[in-house]
């Protein structure tokens, strides 16, 4: 199951390290750190979050068509 963990680099409520640990604990997961974002990704960096979601969906589509 493809997984992408998206986290804001400037998040002081939940620092990026738990997001990195989560991604490391899931086989083939990818971590995307948004440099301009803190805790609320949808308002802190909506374009970056949208790009991460698009790339994830492209990855899922590519993996399904290759199978």
Short mmCIF file of N, CA, C and O in Angstrom, two decimals:
data_model
loop_
_atom_site.label_atom_id
_atom_site.label_comp_id
_atom_site.label_asym_id
_atom_site.label_seq_id
_atom_site.Cartn_x
_atom_site.Cartn_y
_atom_site.Cartn_z
N UNK A 1 0.84 -1.18 0.00
CA UNK A 1 0.00 0.00 0.00
C UNK A 1 0.89 1.24 0.00
O UNK A 1 1.67 1.44 0.93
N UNK A 2 0.82 2.08 -1.00
CA UNK A 2 1.63 3.28 -1.06
C UNK A 2 1.21 4.28 0.02
O UNK A 2 0.03 4.52 0.24
N UNK A 3 2.20 4.85 0.69
CA UNK A 3 1.95 5.81 1.75
C UNK A 3 2.89 6.99 1.58
O UNK A 3 4.09 6.81 1.32
N UNK A 4 2.36 8.19 1.72
CA UNK A 4 3.16 9.40 1.76
C UNK A 4 2.82 10.14 3.04
O UNK A 4 1.66 10.42 3.30
N UNK A 5 3.83 10.41 3.84
CA UNK A 5 3.68 11.17 5.07
C UNK A 5 4.09 12.60 4.77
O UNK A 5 5.20 12.84 4.28
N UNK A 6 3.20 13.55 5.02
CA UNK A 6 3.48 14.97 4.75
C UNK A 6 3.53 15.70 6.08
O UNK A 6 2.61 15.56 6.90
N UNK A 7 4.59 16.47 6.28
CA UNK A 7 4.78 17.15 7.56
C UNK A 7 5.37 18.53 7.32
O UNK A 7 6.17 18.73 6.41
N UNK A 8 4.99 19.49 8.13
CA UNK A 8 5.55 20.83 8.05
C UNK A 8 6.87 20.91 8.80
O UNK A 8 6.95 20.49 9.96
N UNK A 9 7.89 21.43 8.16
CA UNK A 9 9.20 21.56 8.81
C UNK A 9 9.17 22.50 10.01
O UNK A 9 9.92 22.34 10.94
N UNK A 10 8.28 23.47 9.97
CA UNK A 10 8.21 24.44 11.05
C UNK A 10 7.18 24.11 12.12
O UNK A 10 6.81 24.98 12.90
N UNK A 11 6.72 22.87 12.15
CA UNK A 11 5.70 22.47 13.11
C UNK A 11 6.31 22.38 14.51
O UNK A 11 7.19 21.57 14.77
N UNK A 12 5.86 23.25 15.41
CA UNK A 12 6.35 23.24 16.79
C UNK A 12 5.44 22.44 17.71
O UNK A 12 5.84 22.06 18.80
N UNK A 13 4.22 22.18 17.26
CA UNK A 13 3.28 21.37 18.06
C UNK A 13 3.66 19.89 17.98
O UNK A 13 3.74 19.19 18.98
N UNK A 14 3.87 19.42 16.75
CA UNK A 14 4.35 18.05 16.51
C UNK A 14 5.57 18.19 15.60
O UNK A 14 5.43 18.38 14.40
N UNK A 15 6.77 18.13 16.14
CA UNK A 15 7.98 18.31 15.33
C UNK A 15 8.07 17.28 14.20
O UNK A 15 7.43 16.23 14.27
N UNK A 16 8.87 17.56 13.19
CA UNK A 16 8.99 16.64 12.05
C UNK A 16 9.51 15.24 12.41
O UNK A 16 9.25 14.29 11.69
N UNK A 17 10.23 15.10 13.50
CA UNK A 17 10.83 13.79 13.81
C UNK A 17 9.80 12.66 13.95
O UNK A 17 10.07 11.54 13.47
N UNK A 18 8.62 12.86 14.56
CA UNK A 18 7.65 11.76 14.58
C UNK A 18 7.14 11.41 13.17
O UNK A 18 6.88 10.23 12.89
N UNK A 19 7.02 12.39 12.31
CA UNK A 19 6.61 12.11 10.93
C UNK A 19 7.67 11.29 10.21
O UNK A 19 7.35 10.36 9.47
N UNK A 20 8.93 11.63 10.45
CA UNK A 20 10.03 10.85 9.85
C UNK A 20 10.03 9.43 10.39
O UNK A 20 10.22 8.47 9.63
N UNK A 21 9.82 9.28 11.69
CA UNK A 21 9.78 7.94 12.29
C UNK A 21 8.61 7.13 11.73
O UNK A 21 8.76 5.93 11.46
N UNK A 22 7.48 7.78 11.53
CA UNK A 22 6.32 7.09 10.95
C UNK A 22 6.65 6.60 9.55
O UNK A 22 6.39 5.44 9.22
N UNK A 23 7.22 7.46 8.73
CA UNK A 23 7.57 7.07 7.36
C UNK A 23 8.60 5.95 7.35
O UNK A 23 8.52 5.03 6.53
N UNK A 24 9.57 6.02 8.26
CA UNK A 24 10.59 4.97 8.33
C UNK A 24 10.01 3.63 8.75
O UNK A 24 10.52 2.58 8.37
N UNK A 25 8.93 3.65 9.51
CA UNK A 25 8.32 2.42 9.99
C UNK A 25 7.35 1.77 9.03
O UNK A 25 6.86 0.68 9.29
N UNK A 26 7.09 2.41 7.91
CA UNK A 26 6.16 1.87 6.92
C UNK A 26 6.96 1.51 5.67
O UNK A 26 7.59 2.39 5.07
N UNK A 27 6.96 0.25 5.27
CA UNK A 27 7.72 -0.14 4.08
C UNK A 27 7.33 0.69 2.86
O UNK A 27 6.15 0.88 2.57
N UNK A 28 8.32 1.19 2.18
CA UNK A 28 8.17 1.95 0.93
C UNK A 28 7.43 3.27 1.09
O UNK A 28 7.00 3.86 0.12
N UNK A 29 7.28 3.74 2.33
CA UNK A 29 6.64 5.04 2.53
C UNK A 29 7.60 6.16 2.14
O UNK A 29 8.82 5.99 2.17
N UNK A 30 7.02 7.29 1.79
CA UNK A 30 7.82 8.47 1.45
C UNK A 30 7.47 9.59 2.41
O UNK A 30 6.32 9.73 2.82
N UNK A 31 8.48 10.36 2.75
CA UNK A 31 8.30 11.51 3.62
C UNK A 31 8.46 12.78 2.80
O UNK A 31 9.43 12.93 2.06
N UNK A 32 7.49 13.68 2.92
CA UNK A 32 7.57 14.99 2.28
C UNK A 32 7.54 16.02 3.39
O UNK A 32 6.57 16.08 4.16
N UNK A 33 8.60 16.81 3.50
CA UNK A 33 8.66 17.90 4.47
C UNK A 33 8.40 19.20 3.74
O UNK A 33 9.08 19.51 2.75
N UNK A 34 7.41 19.94 4.20
CA UNK A 34 7.08 21.22 3.58
C UNK A 34 7.80 22.34 4.34
O UNK A 34 7.47 22.63 5.50
N UNK A 35 8.79 22.97 3.71
CA UNK A 35 9.60 23.96 4.41
C UNK A 35 8.84 25.20 4.86
O UNK A 35 9.18 25.82 5.85
N UNK A 36 7.79 25.56 4.16
CA UNK A 36 7.05 26.77 4.51
C UNK A 36 5.86 26.53 5.41
O UNK A 36 5.04 27.42 5.61
N UNK A 37 5.75 25.34 5.97
CA UNK A 37 4.55 24.98 6.72
C UNK A 37 4.87 24.69 8.18
O UNK A 37 5.96 24.23 8.51
N UNK A 38 3.88 24.96 9.02
CA UNK A 38 3.97 24.60 10.43
C UNK A 38 3.02 23.42 10.66
O UNK A 38 3.15 22.38 10.04
N UNK A 39 2.00 23.61 11.50
CA UNK A 39 1.13 22.49 11.89
C UNK A 39 -0.10 22.34 10.99
O UNK A 39 -0.58 21.23 10.79
N UNK A 40 -0.61 23.43 10.46
CA UNK A 40 -1.85 23.37 9.66
C UNK A 40 -1.46 23.47 8.19
O UNK A 40 -1.40 24.56 7.60
N UNK A 41 -1.19 22.33 7.60
CA UNK A 41 -0.66 22.28 6.23
C UNK A 41 -1.58 22.91 5.21
O UNK A 41 -1.12 23.52 4.25
N UNK A 42 -2.88 22.77 5.41
CA UNK A 42 -3.84 23.28 4.42
C UNK A 42 -3.83 24.80 4.32
O UNK A 42 -4.18 25.34 3.27
N UNK A 43 -3.44 25.48 5.37
CA UNK A 43 -3.37 26.94 5.29
C UNK A 43 -1.93 27.45 5.26
O UNK A 43 -1.67 28.50 4.70
N UNK A 44 -1.00 26.70 5.85
CA UNK A 44 0.40 27.13 5.87
C UNK A 44 1.07 27.00 4.51
O UNK A 44 1.90 27.83 4.15
N UNK A 45 0.76 25.95 3.79
CA UNK A 45 1.39 25.71 2.48
C UNK A 45 0.46 24.88 1.60
O UNK A 45 0.76 23.74 1.27
N UNK A 46 -0.67 25.44 1.25
CA UNK A 46 -1.65 24.71 0.43
C UNK A 46 -1.05 24.27 -0.90
O UNK A 46 -1.26 23.12 -1.30
N UNK A 47 -0.28 25.11 -1.61
CA UNK A 47 0.30 24.63 -2.87
C UNK A 47 1.26 23.45 -2.66
O UNK A 47 1.27 22.51 -3.45
N UNK A 48 2.06 23.51 -1.61
CA UNK A 48 2.99 22.41 -1.33
C UNK A 48 2.27 21.13 -0.97
O UNK A 48 2.64 20.04 -1.43
N UNK A 49 1.22 21.25 -0.17
CA UNK A 49 0.42 20.09 0.20
C UNK A 49 -0.27 19.51 -1.04
O UNK A 49 -0.25 18.30 -1.25
N UNK A 50 -0.83 20.36 -1.86
CA UNK A 50 -1.49 19.89 -3.09
C UNK A 50 -0.52 19.16 -4.00
O UNK A 50 -0.84 18.13 -4.57
N UNK A 51 0.69 19.71 -4.12
CA UNK A 51 1.70 19.06 -4.96
C UNK A 51 2.07 17.69 -4.40
O UNK A 51 2.23 16.73 -5.15
N UNK A 52 2.20 17.58 -3.08
CA UNK A 52 2.53 16.30 -2.45
C UNK A 52 1.42 15.27 -2.69
O UNK A 52 1.70 14.10 -2.98
N UNK A 53 0.18 15.71 -2.58
CA UNK A 53 -0.96 14.80 -2.82
C UNK A 53 -1.00 14.37 -4.28
O UNK A 53 -1.19 13.18 -4.59
N UNK A 54 -0.79 15.33 -5.20
CA UNK A 54 -0.78 14.98 -6.63
C UNK A 54 0.31 13.96 -6.94
O UNK A 54 0.08 12.97 -7.66
N UNK A 55 1.52 14.18 -6.41
CA UNK A 55 2.62 13.24 -6.65
C UNK A 55 2.29 11.86 -6.07
O UNK A 55 2.61 10.84 -6.68
N UNK A 56 1.65 11.83 -4.91
CA UNK A 56 1.26 10.55 -4.33
C UNK A 56 0.26 9.83 -5.23
O UNK A 56 0.40 8.63 -5.49
N UNK A 57 -0.74 10.56 -5.70
CA UNK A 57 -1.75 9.93 -6.56
C UNK A 57 -1.15 9.47 -7.88
O UNK A 57 -1.52 8.41 -8.40
N UNK A 58 -0.19 10.23 -8.42
CA UNK A 58 0.50 9.79 -9.64
C UNK A 58 1.29 8.51 -9.37
O UNK A 58 1.30 7.59 -10.18
N UNK A 59 1.94 8.46 -8.21
CA UNK A 59 2.70 7.26 -7.82
C UNK A 59 1.78 6.06 -7.70
O UNK A 59 2.09 4.97 -8.20
N UNK A 60 0.64 6.23 -7.05
CA UNK A 60 -0.32 5.13 -6.89
C UNK A 60 -0.81 4.67 -8.27
O UNK A 60 -0.86 3.48 -8.55
N UNK A 61 -1.16 5.61 -9.12
CA UNK A 61 -1.64 5.26 -10.45
C UNK A 61 -0.58 4.53 -11.27
O UNK A 61 -0.87 3.56 -11.96
N UNK A 62 0.68 5.00 -11.16
CA UNK A 62 1.77 4.37 -11.89
C UNK A 62 2.02 2.96 -11.40
O UNK A 62 2.20 2.04 -12.19
N UNK A 63 2.01 2.77 -10.08
CA UNK A 63 2.24 1.45 -9.51
C UNK A 63 1.11 0.48 -9.87
O UNK A 63 1.36 -0.69 -10.12
N UNK A 64 -0.11 0.97 -9.92
CA UNK A 64 -1.24 0.10 -10.28
C UNK A 64 -1.18 -0.30 -11.74
O UNK A 64 -1.50 -1.42 -12.09
N UNK A 65 -0.81 0.65 -12.61
CA UNK A 65 -0.77 0.32 -14.04
C UNK A 65 0.40 -0.58 -14.37
O UNK A 65 0.35 -1.33 -15.34
N UNK A 66 1.47 -0.56 -13.55
CA UNK A 66 2.61 -1.42 -13.78
C UNK A 66 2.37 -2.84 -13.27
O UNK A 66 3.07 -3.77 -13.66
N UNK A 67 1.38 -3.00 -12.41
CA UNK A 67 1.12 -4.32 -11.81
C UNK A 67 0.36 -5.24 -12.73
O UNK A 67 -0.19 -4.96 -13.68
#
